[in-house]
CSV table of C-alpha atoms in Angstrom, one decimal:
chain,number,residue,atom,x,y,z
A,1,MET,CA,-5.0,21.1,36.2
A,2,ILE,CA,-7.0,18.8,33.9
A,3,PRO,CA,-10.1,20.6,32.5
A,4,PRO,CA,-13.6,19.2,33.0
A,5,LEU,CA,-14.6,16.1,31.1
A,6,PRO,CA,-15.4,17.2,27.5
A,7,ILE,CA,-18.2,15.6,25.6
A,8,ARG,CA,-15.9,13.6,23.3
A,9,TYR,CA,-14.6,11.5,26.3
A,10,ASN,CA,-18.1,10.2,27.0
A,11,THR,CA,-17.5,7.0,25.2
A,12,HIS,CA,-20.5,5.0,26.5
A,13,VAL,CA,-18.7,1.7,26.4
A,14,THR,CA,-20.8,-1.4,26.8
A,15,SER,CA,-18.3,-4.0,25.9
A,16,SER,CA,-15.6,-5.5,28.1
A,17,LEU,CA,-12.2,-6.5,27.0
A,18,ARG,CA,-11.6,-10.2,27.5
A,19,LEU,CA,-8.4,-12.2,27.3
A,20,HIS,CA,-8.8,-15.9,27.1
A,21,GLY,CA,-5.7,-18.1,27.7
A,22,VAL,CA,-3.4,-15.7,25.8
A,23,SER,CA,0.1,-17.2,25.3
A,24,MET,CA,3.1,-16.0,23.4
A,25,ALA,CA,6.5,-17.5,22.6
A,26,TYR,CA,9.3,-16.6,20.3
A,27,GLY,CA,10.8,-19.9,19.2
A,28,SER,CA,11.4,-22.1,22.3
A,29,ARG,CA,11.3,-19.1,24.6
A,30,VAL,CA,7.9,-18.8,26.3
A,31,LEU,CA,7.1,-15.2,27.2
A,32,PHE,CA,3.8,-15.8,28.9
A,33,SER,CA,1.1,-18.4,28.8
A,34,GLY,CA,-2.5,-18.7,29.7
A,35,ILE,CA,-3.3,-15.1,30.5
A,36,ASP,CA,-7.0,-14.6,31.4
A,37,ALA,CA,-8.4,-11.2,32.2
A,38,VAL,CA,-11.6,-9.2,31.9
A,39,VAL,CA,-11.4,-5.4,31.8
A,40,ALA,CA,-14.8,-3.8,32.2
A,41,PRO,CA,-15.8,-0.2,31.2
A,42,GLY,CA,-14.1,2.3,33.6
A,43,GLN,CA,-11.3,-0.1,34.4
A,44,CYS,CA,-7.6,0.0,33.5
A,45,LEU,CA,-5.5,-3.1,33.3
A,46,VAL,CA,-1.9,-2.1,34.3
A,47,VAL,CA,0.7,-4.5,32.9
A,48,THR,CA,4.0,-4.6,34.7
A,49,GLY,CA,7.1,-6.7,34.5
A,50,ALA,CA,10.8,-6.6,33.9
A,51,ASN,CA,12.3,-5.6,30.5
A,52,GLY,CA,11.9,-8.3,28.0
A,53,ALA,CA,9.1,-10.0,30.0
A,54,GLY,CA,6.6,-9.6,27.2
A,55,LYS,CA,4.6,-6.5,28.2
A,56,SER,CA,4.8,-5.0,24.7
A,57,SER,CA,4.1,-8.3,23.1
A,58,LEU,CA,0.9,-8.6,25.2
A,59,LEU,CA,-0.2,-5.1,24.2
A,60,LYS,CA,0.5,-5.8,20.6
A,61,ILE,CA,-1.7,-8.9,20.8
A,62,VAL,CA,-4.5,-6.8,22.4
A,63,ALA,CA,-4.1,-4.2,19.6
A,64,GLY,CA,-4.2,-6.9,16.9
A,65,LEU,CA,-0.7,-6.2,15.7
A,66,LEU,CA,0.6,-9.6,16.8
A,67,ARG,CA,-1.0,-13.0,16.7
A,68,PRO,CA,-0.8,-15.0,20.0
A,69,GLU,CA,0.6,-18.5,20.0
A,70,ALA,CA,-2.6,-19.6,21.8
A,71,GLY,CA,-5.8,-18.0,23.2
A,72,LYS,CA,-7.8,-15.1,22.0
A,73,VAL,CA,-8.7,-11.5,22.7
A,74,GLU,CA,-12.3,-10.3,22.5
A,75,PHE,CA,-13.4,-6.7,22.3
A,76,ASP,CA,-16.3,-5.2,20.4
A,77,GLY,CA,-15.3,-1.6,19.6
A,78,LYS,CA,-12.5,0.7,18.4
A,79,TRP,CA,-9.2,1.2,20.1
A,80,GLY,CA,-6.4,3.7,20.0
A,81,SER,CA,-2.8,2.6,20.5
A,82,ALA,CA,0.4,4.4,21.4
A,83,ALA,CA,3.7,2.4,21.8
A,84,PRO,CA,7.4,2.9,21.4
A,85,GLU,CA,7.4,0.9,18.1
A,86,ILE,CA,4.5,2.9,16.7
A,87,GLN,CA,5.9,6.0,14.9
A,88,LEU,CA,4.4,8.9,13.1
A,89,TYR,CA,5.5,10.5,9.8
A,90,GLY,CA,8.6,12.6,10.4
A,91,GLU,CA,8.2,14.3,7.0
A,92,LEU,CA,4.7,15.6,8.0
A,93,THR,CA,3.8,18.2,10.5
A,94,GLY,CA,2.0,17.3,13.7
A,95,ASP,CA,-1.2,18.8,12.3
A,96,GLU,CA,-0.8,16.8,9.1
A,97,ASN,CA,-0.2,13.6,10.9
A,98,LEU,CA,-3.3,14.1,13.0
A,99,ALA,CA,-5.4,15.1,9.9
A,100,PHE,CA,-4.1,12.1,8.0
A,101,PHE,CA,-5.1,9.6,10.7
A,102,ALA,CA,-8.4,11.5,11.3
A,103,ARG,CA,-9.3,10.9,7.7
A,104,LEU,CA,-8.4,7.2,7.9
A,105,LEU,CA,-10.5,6.8,11.0
A,106,ALA,CA,-13.4,9.0,9.7
A,107,VAL,CA,-13.0,11.4,12.5
A,108,SER,CA,-13.7,15.1,12.2
A,109,PRO,CA,-10.4,17.1,11.9
A,110,MET,CA,-12.1,19.8,14.1
A,111,GLU,CA,-11.0,17.9,17.1
A,112,ASN,CA,-7.3,18.0,16.2
A,113,ALA,CA,-6.5,21.4,17.9
A,114,ALA,CA,-8.2,20.3,21.1
A,115,LEU,CA,-6.3,17.0,21.1
A,116,LEU,CA,-3.0,18.8,20.8
A,117,ALA,CA,-4.0,21.0,23.7
A,118,ASP,CA,-5.1,18.0,25.7
A,119,VAL,CA,-1.6,16.4,25.4
A,120,GLY,CA,0.1,19.7,26.2
A,121,LEU,CA,1.4,20.6,22.7
A,122,PRO,CA,1.1,24.3,21.8
A,123,PRO,CA,-0.9,24.8,18.5
A,124,LYS,CA,2.1,26.4,16.8
A,125,ARG,CA,4.1,23.3,17.3
A,126,GLY,CA,1.5,21.4,15.3
A,127,ARG,CA,2.8,23.3,12.3
A,128,ASP,CA,6.3,21.9,12.7
A,129,LEU,CA,7.6,18.8,11.1
A,130,VAL,CA,7.6,15.8,13.4
A,131,SER,CA,11.2,15.1,12.5
A,132,ALA,CA,12.0,18.3,14.4
A,133,TYR,CA,10.1,17.2,17.6
A,134,SER,CA,11.9,16.1,20.7
A,135,SER,CA,11.1,12.5,21.9
A,136,GLY,CA,8.8,13.9,24.5
A,137,MET,CA,6.8,15.9,21.9
A,138,ARG,CA,6.6,12.9,19.6
A,139,GLN,CA,5.2,10.9,22.5
A,140,ARG,CA,2.6,13.6,23.2
A,141,LEU,CA,1.6,13.5,19.5
A,142,LYS,CA,1.4,9.7,19.6
A,143,LEU,CA,-0.9,10.0,22.6
A,144,ALA,CA,-3.1,12.6,20.8
A,145,THR,CA,-3.3,10.3,17.7
A,146,SER,CA,-4.4,7.4,19.9
A,147,LEU,CA,-7.2,9.6,21.3
A,148,LEU,CA,-8.6,10.4,17.7
A,149,GLY,CA,-12.3,9.6,17.6
A,150,SER,CA,-12.5,8.9,21.3
A,151,PRO,CA,-11.9,5.1,21.1
A,152,PRO,CA,-13.5,3.2,24.0
A,153,LEU,CA,-10.3,1.2,24.5
A,154,LEU,CA,-6.8,2.8,24.9
A,155,ILE,CA,-3.7,0.6,24.6
A,156,TRP,CA,-0.7,2.5,25.8
A,157,ASP,CA,2.7,1.0,26.1
A,158,GLU,CA,5.1,3.0,28.4
A,159,PRO,CA,3.1,6.2,27.8
A,160,THR,CA,5.3,8.2,30.1
A,161,ALA,CA,8.7,6.8,29.2
A,162,THR,CA,10.0,9.9,27.4
A,163,LEU,CA,7.9,12.5,29.2
A,164,ASP,CA,8.8,15.2,31.7
A,165,THR,CA,6.9,15.7,35.0
A,166,ALA,CA,4.2,17.8,33.4
A,167,GLY,CA,3.8,15.3,30.6
A,168,ARG,CA,3.4,12.4,33.2
A,169,ALA,CA,0.7,14.4,35.0
A,170,ILE,CA,-1.1,14.9,31.7
A,171,VAL,CA,-1.0,11.2,31.0
A,172,GLY,CA,-2.4,10.4,34.4
A,173,GLY,CA,-5.2,13.0,33.9
A,174,LEU,CA,-6.1,11.8,30.4
A,175,LEU,CA,-6.3,8.2,31.6
A,176,SER,CA,-8.4,9.1,34.6
A,177,ARG,CA,-10.7,11.2,32.4
A,178,HIS,CA,-11.0,8.4,29.9
A,179,LEU,CA,-11.9,5.9,32.6
A,180,SER,CA,-14.4,8.1,34.3
A,181,GLY,CA,-16.0,8.7,30.9
A,182,GLY,CA,-16.7,5.0,30.7
A,183,GLY,CA,-13.6,4.0,28.7
A,184,LEU,CA,-11.3,1.2,29.4
A,185,ALA,CA,-7.5,0.9,29.0
A,186,VAL,CA,-4.6,-1.5,29.0
A,187,VAL,CA,-1.4,0.3,30.0
A,188,ALA,CA,2.1,-1.1,30.4
A,189,THR,CA,4.7,0.5,32.6
A,190,ASN,CA,7.9,-0.1,34.4
A,191,ASP,CA,7.1,2.5,37.1
A,192,LEU,CA,5.4,0.8,40.0
A,193,SER,CA,4.1,4.1,41.5
A,194,GLU,CA,2.4,4.9,38.2
A,195,ALA,CA,1.0,1.4,38.1
A,196,GLU,CA,-0.6,1.9,41.5
A,197,SER,CA,-2.2,5.2,40.6
A,198,TRP,CA,-3.5,4.1,37.2
A,199,GLY,CA,-5.7,1.2,38.2
A,200,ASP,CA,-6.6,-1.7,40.5
A,201,LEU,CA,-6.4,-4.4,37.8
A,202,ARG,CA,-2.7,-5.5,37.7
A,203,LEU,CA,-1.0,-8.0,35.7
A,204,ASN,CA,2.6,-8.8,36.4
A,205,ILE,CA,4.4,-10.7,33.7
A,206,GLY,CA,7.5,-12.5,34.8
A,207,PHE,CA,10.1,-14.8,33.3
B,1,MET,CA,-17.2,0.7,6.4
B,2,GLY,CA,-18.7,2.0,3.2
B,3,LEU,CA,-17.2,2.4,-0.2
B,4,ASN,CA,-17.0,6.2,0.3
B,5,HIS,CA,-14.7,5.8,3.4
B,6,TRP,CA,-12.6,3.2,1.5
B,7,ILE,CA,-12.1,5.7,-1.3
B,8,ILE,CA,-11.2,8.4,1.2
B,9,CYS,CA,-8.6,6.1,2.9
B,10,ALA,CA,-7.0,5.2,-0.5
B,11,LYS,CA,-6.9,8.8,-1.5
B,12,SER,CA,-5.4,9.9,1.8
B,13,VAL,CA,-2.7,7.3,1.6
B,14,PHE,CA,-1.9,8.4,-1.9
B,15,ARG,CA,-1.9,12.1,-1.0
B,16,LYS,CA,0.3,11.4,2.1
B,17,ASP,CA,2.9,9.4,0.0
B,18,LEU,CA,2.9,12.2,-2.6
B,19,GLN,CA,3.4,14.8,0.1
B,20,VAL,CA,6.2,12.9,1.7
B,21,GLU,CA,7.8,12.3,-1.7
B,22,LEU,CA,7.6,15.9,-2.7
B,23,ARG,CA,9.3,16.9,0.5
B,24,THR,CA,12.1,14.2,0.5
B,25,ARG,CA,12.3,13.5,-3.3
B,26,TYR,CA,13.9,10.2,-2.4
B,27,ALA,CA,12.2,7.9,-4.9
B,28,LEU,CA,11.8,10.6,-7.6
B,29,GLY,CA,15.4,11.6,-7.3
B,30,ALA,CA,16.7,8.1,-7.5
B,31,VAL,CA,14.5,7.0,-10.5
B,32,LEU,CA,15.1,10.2,-12.6
B,33,LEU,CA,18.8,10.2,-11.9
B,34,PHE,CA,19.0,6.5,-13.0
B,35,ALA,CA,16.9,7.1,-16.1
B,36,ILE,CA,18.8,10.2,-17.3
B,37,THR,CA,22.3,8.8,-16.5
B,38,THR,CA,21.5,5.6,-18.4
B,39,LEU,CA,20.1,7.4,-21.3
B,40,ILE,CA,23.1,9.7,-21.7
B,41,ALA,CA,25.5,6.8,-21.3
B,42,VAL,CA,23.6,4.7,-23.9
B,43,SER,CA,23.3,7.6,-26.4
B,44,ALA,CA,27.0,8.5,-26.1
B,45,ALA,CA,28.0,4.8,-26.6
B,46,LEU,CA,25.7,4.4,-29.7
B,47,SER,CA,26.1,7.8,-31.2
B,48,SER,CA,27.9,6.6,-34.3
B,49,ALA,CA,26.2,3.2,-34.6
B,50,THR,CA,23.1,2.3,-36.6
B,51,VAL,CA,20.7,0.8,-34.0
B,52,LYS,CA,17.8,-1.4,-35.0
B,53,SER,CA,14.3,-0.7,-33.6
B,54,GLU,CA,14.3,-4.0,-31.7
B,55,VAL,CA,17.4,-2.9,-29.8
B,56,LYS,CA,16.0,0.6,-29.2
B,57,ALA,CA,12.8,-0.9,-27.8
B,58,ALA,CA,14.7,-3.2,-25.5
B,59,LEU,CA,16.9,-0.3,-24.3
B,60,LEU,CA,13.9,1.8,-23.6
B,61,TRP,CA,12.3,-0.9,-21.4
B,62,ILE,CA,15.6,-1.8,-19.6
B,63,ILE,CA,15.9,1.9,-18.7
B,64,LEU,CA,12.3,2.2,-17.6
B,65,LEU,CA,12.4,-1.1,-15.7
B,66,PHE,CA,15.5,-0.4,-13.7
B,67,ALA,CA,14.7,3.2,-13.1
B,68,ALA,CA,11.3,2.3,-11.8
B,69,LEU,CA,12.6,-0.6,-9.7
B,70,SER,CA,15.0,1.7,-7.9
B,71,GLY,CA,12.2,3.7,-6.5
B,72,LEU,CA,9.0,1.6,-6.4
B,73,ALA,CA,10.0,-0.7,-3.5
B,74,ARG,CA,10.2,2.3,-1.2
B,75,VAL,CA,6.5,2.6,-0.7
B,76,PHE,CA,6.3,-0.2,1.8
B,77,VAL,CA,9.9,-0.5,2.9
B,78,ARG,CA,9.8,3.2,4.1
B,79,GLU,CA,6.7,2.5,6.2
B,80,GLU,CA,8.3,-0.6,7.9
B,81,GLU,CA,11.7,1.0,8.4
B,82,ALA,CA,10.3,4.2,9.8
B,83,GLY,CA,8.0,2.3,12.1
B,84,THR,CA,4.9,4.0,10.7
B,85,ALA,CA,3.4,0.7,9.3
B,86,PRO,CA,1.8,-0.4,12.6
B,87,LEU,CA,-0.4,2.7,13.0
B,88,LEU,CA,-1.3,2.5,9.3
B,89,ARG,CA,-2.4,-1.1,9.8
B,90,LEU,CA,-4.6,-0.2,12.8
B,91,SER,CA,-6.1,2.8,11.1
B,92,ALA,CA,-7.0,1.9,7.5
B,93,PRO,CA,-8.4,-1.1,5.6
B,94,ALA,CA,-5.6,-3.2,4.0
B,95,THR,CA,-7.0,-2.9,0.5
B,96,ALA,CA,-7.4,0.8,0.7
B,97,VAL,CA,-3.7,1.1,1.8
B,98,TYR,CA,-2.7,-1.0,-1.2
B,99,ALA,CA,-4.8,1.1,-3.5
B,100,GLY,CA,-3.2,4.3,-2.3
B,101,LYS,CA,0.3,2.8,-2.6
B,102,LEU,CA,-0.5,1.5,-6.1
B,103,LEU,CA,-1.8,4.9,-7.2
B,104,PHE,CA,1.4,6.5,-5.9
B,105,ASN,CA,3.6,3.9,-7.8
B,106,VAL,CA,1.6,4.4,-11.0
B,107,ALA,CA,2.1,8.1,-10.7
B,108,LEU,CA,5.9,7.5,-10.1
B,109,VAL,CA,6.2,5.3,-13.2
B,110,PHE,CA,4.3,7.8,-15.3
B,111,ALA,CA,6.6,10.6,-14.1
B,112,VAL,CA,9.6,8.5,-15.1
B,113,GLU,CA,8.0,7.8,-18.5
B,114,CYS,CA,7.2,11.5,-19.0
B,115,VAL,CA,10.8,12.5,-18.5
B,116,SER,CA,12.7,9.5,-20.0
B,117,VAL,CA,10.7,8.6,-23.1
B,118,PRO,CA,10.8,12.1,-24.8
B,119,LEU,CA,14.5,12.2,-23.9
B,120,PHE,CA,14.9,8.7,-25.4
B,121,LEU,CA,13.1,9.7,-28.6
B,122,VAL,CA,15.5,12.7,-28.9
B,123,VAL,CA,18.8,11.0,-28.2
B,124,LEU,CA,17.9,7.7,-30.0
B,125,PRO,CA,15.2,8.6,-32.5
B,126,PRO,CA,13.5,5.6,-34.2
B,127,ALA,CA,12.9,5.7,-37.9
B,128,THR,CA,9.2,6.1,-37.4
B,129,VAL,CA,7.0,6.3,-34.3
B,130,ASN,CA,3.4,5.3,-34.0
B,131,PHE,CA,2.6,7.6,-31.1
B,132,GLY,CA,-0.8,6.2,-30.3
B,133,LEU,CA,0.6,2.7,-30.1
B,134,LEU,CA,3.6,3.8,-28.0
B,135,LEU,CA,1.3,5.7,-25.6
B,136,GLY,CA,-0.8,2.6,-25.2
B,137,VAL,CA,2.3,0.4,-24.5
B,138,LEU,CA,3.7,3.0,-22.0
B,139,LEU,CA,0.3,3.3,-20.2
B,140,LEU,CA,-0.5,-0.4,-19.9
B,141,GLY,CA,3.2,-1.4,-19.4
B,142,GLY,CA,3.5,1.3,-16.7
B,143,ILE,CA,0.4,0.1,-14.8
B,144,GLY,CA,1.7,-3.5,-15.0
B,145,LEU,CA,5.1,-2.4,-13.8
B,146,ALA,CA,3.7,-0.4,-10.9
B,147,SER,CA,1.2,-3.1,-9.9
B,148,SER,CA,3.7,-6.0,-9.8
B,149,SER,CA,6.3,-3.9,-8.1
B,150,THR,CA,3.9,-2.6,-5.4
B,151,PHE,CA,2.9,-6.2,-4.6
B,152,VAL,CA,6.5,-7.4,-4.4
B,153,ALA,CA,7.4,-4.3,-2.4
B,154,ALA,CA,4.7,-5.3,0.2
B,155,LEU,CA,6.0,-8.9,0.2
B,156,ILE,CA,9.6,-8.0,0.9
B,157,ALA,CA,9.0,-5.0,3.2
B,158,GLN,CA,8.7,-7.2,6.3
B,159,ALA,CA,12.0,-9.1,5.7
B,160,SER,CA,14.4,-8.4,8.5
B,161,SER,CA,17.4,-7.7,6.1
B,162,GLY,CA,18.5,-7.6,2.5
B,163,LYS,CA,15.2,-5.9,1.3
B,164,SER,CA,16.8,-4.4,-1.9
B,165,ALA,CA,18.4,-7.7,-3.1
B,166,LEU,CA,15.2,-9.6,-2.2
B,167,PHE,CA,13.1,-7.1,-4.1
B,168,PHE,CA,15.1,-7.6,-7.4
B,169,ILE,CA,15.2,-11.4,-6.9
B,170,VAL,CA,11.4,-11.7,-6.4
B,171,ALA,CA,10.4,-9.0,-8.9
B,172,PHE,CA,12.6,-10.3,-11.7
B,173,PRO,CA,10.5,-13.5,-12.7
B,174,ILE,CA,7.2,-11.6,-12.1
B,175,LEU,CA,8.2,-8.6,-14.3
B,176,LEU,CA,10.1,-10.6,-17.1
B,177,PRO,CA,6.9,-11.5,-19.0
B,178,LEU,CA,5.7,-7.9,-18.8
B,179,VAL,CA,8.9,-6.5,-20.1
B,180,LEU,CA,9.1,-9.1,-23.0
B,181,ILE,CA,5.6,-8.2,-24.1
B,182,ALA,CA,6.2,-4.5,-23.7
B,183,VAL,CA,9.5,-4.7,-25.7
B,184,GLN,CA,7.7,-6.6,-28.5
B,185,ALA,CA,4.8,-4.0,-28.6
B,186,THR,CA,7.3,-1.1,-28.6
B,187,VAL,CA,9.1,-2.7,-31.6
B,188,GLY,CA,5.7,-2.4,-33.4
B,189,ALA,CA,5.4,1.2,-32.3
B,190,PHE,CA,8.9,2.0,-33.6
B,191,ASP,CA,8.3,0.2,-37.0
B,192,ALA,CA,6.6,1.3,-40.2
B,193,ILE,CA,5.6,-2.3,-41.1
B,194,ASP,CA,1.8,-2.8,-40.9
B,195,MET,CA,2.1,-6.4,-39.8
B,196,HIS,CA,4.2,-5.3,-36.8
B,197,HIS,CA,1.5,-2.8,-35.8
B,198,VAL,CA,-1.2,-5.6,-35.8
B,199,ARG,CA,1.0,-7.7,-33.6
B,200,ALA,CA,1.7,-4.8,-31.3
B,201,GLN,CA,-2.0,-4.3,-30.9
B,202,ALA,CA,-2.4,-7.9,-29.8
B,203,ASP,CA,0.5,-7.3,-27.4
B,204,LEU,CA,-1.4,-4.4,-25.9
B,205,GLY,CA,-4.2,-6.8,-25.1
B,206,LEU,CA,-1.7,-9.1,-23.4
B,207,LEU,CA,-0.3,-6.1,-21.4
B,208,ALA,CA,-3.8,-5.2,-20.3
B,209,LEU,CA,-4.5,-8.8,-19.3
B,210,TYR,CA,-1.2,-8.9,-17.3
B,211,SER,CA,-2.0,-5.7,-15.5
B,212,LEU,CA,-5.5,-6.9,-14.7
B,213,VAL,CA,-4.4,-10.3,-13.4
B,214,MET,CA,-1.6,-8.8,-11.3
B,215,THR,CA,-3.8,-6.0,-9.9
B,216,THR,CA,-6.6,-8.4,-9.0
B,217,THR,CA,-4.3,-11.0,-7.5
B,218,SER,CA,-2.5,-8.3,-5.5
B,219,PHE,CA,-5.8,-7.0,-4.0
B,220,LEU,CA,-6.9,-10.5,-3.1
B,221,LEU,CA,-3.6,-11.4,-1.4
B,222,PHE,CA,-2.6,-8.1,0.1
B,223,GLU,CA,-4.7,-8.4,3.3
B,224,TYR,CA,-2.8,-11.6,4.3
B,225,ILE,CA,0.6,-10.0,3.5
B,226,TRP,CA,-0.2,-6.8,5.3
B,227,HIS,CA,-1.5,-8.3,8.5
B,228,ASP,CA,1.0,-11.2,8.9
């Protein structure tokens, strides 16, 4: 069961995320073009589509990791991102990874233990090297890192891809808590049942 | 973001790299192995020969250059290959990341110098050594070497393949002037002739200028390299 909304999830978002005519192509291959969307506080934009359709590229564009061919993304605030291509330091422990990114983001490291608990990682596993983690545990740690500092916008690419049933429930709970706290999210998934449960705003990217 | 936070970010990146290096010893192992092996090979080959101070100075910098190059490129290549670069890009200002990486490479070069230079002075002792001058050359030359290599490492890290070959190709023309000046200054430090000392002091000025220009240029350009 997901615990009651802690104070750090009250993000008090006032800004919406706006996508204006976002287009992406790799060489002559157009992935998507002219995507317009507005995601208001409390809303989740769920991006679906076949493998290779461009879901991850769109999320990278939203996160500022990729420049679109055309169009622009507007958001006034911080964001946290978790994606398959975003990795943590295998040579550091889970705690050290969280502490490192907390320092970079000017976030109090006091939250780290609570974040590990939120994603279902026992505190003692935080002392293990990430290289010894299973893929599901790494995914949980990535999600915890994306929650550092309670960013108003969460950008999660396939957040449940390597998780077990309990982990999937945790993702759903975290997302729901984030949205009810006034946060907004952009989440990509291949699972249509998840897509339905996560939000009403849908974007299906096709070839 | 204030200056304080920028400093915290730079320090954190440096500490993280140091922590990872002390656990894996990848770069340190490679550079020290290269330096010590080369020194032993050179000293064995030249054991019965009379070697001029010009040759000794050149040998010292060849060893330092290639030892350092074998490890310095790792700072950015490791981030890209391990997939940790995207989160670092999202979490810290580009110039603070560069500063942290530069500090780490400066520390690595100084570690190489601390091990290989005393060893060099034992196995290939020059007739005289002006230690103050030699220290100045090693300090400024080391900073220049680390600064240029860090910048080139950032440039080539995002190449899809052939990073090592690319690193040497791009670094060579950038580092050649530094090495030439450093060798000339080291000749002065290995020589008892006063005129050579005066010239070596002028070379120290050039080394300082090289390091300053390279570091400033790197800071100005790094943001574009890091985010593209």
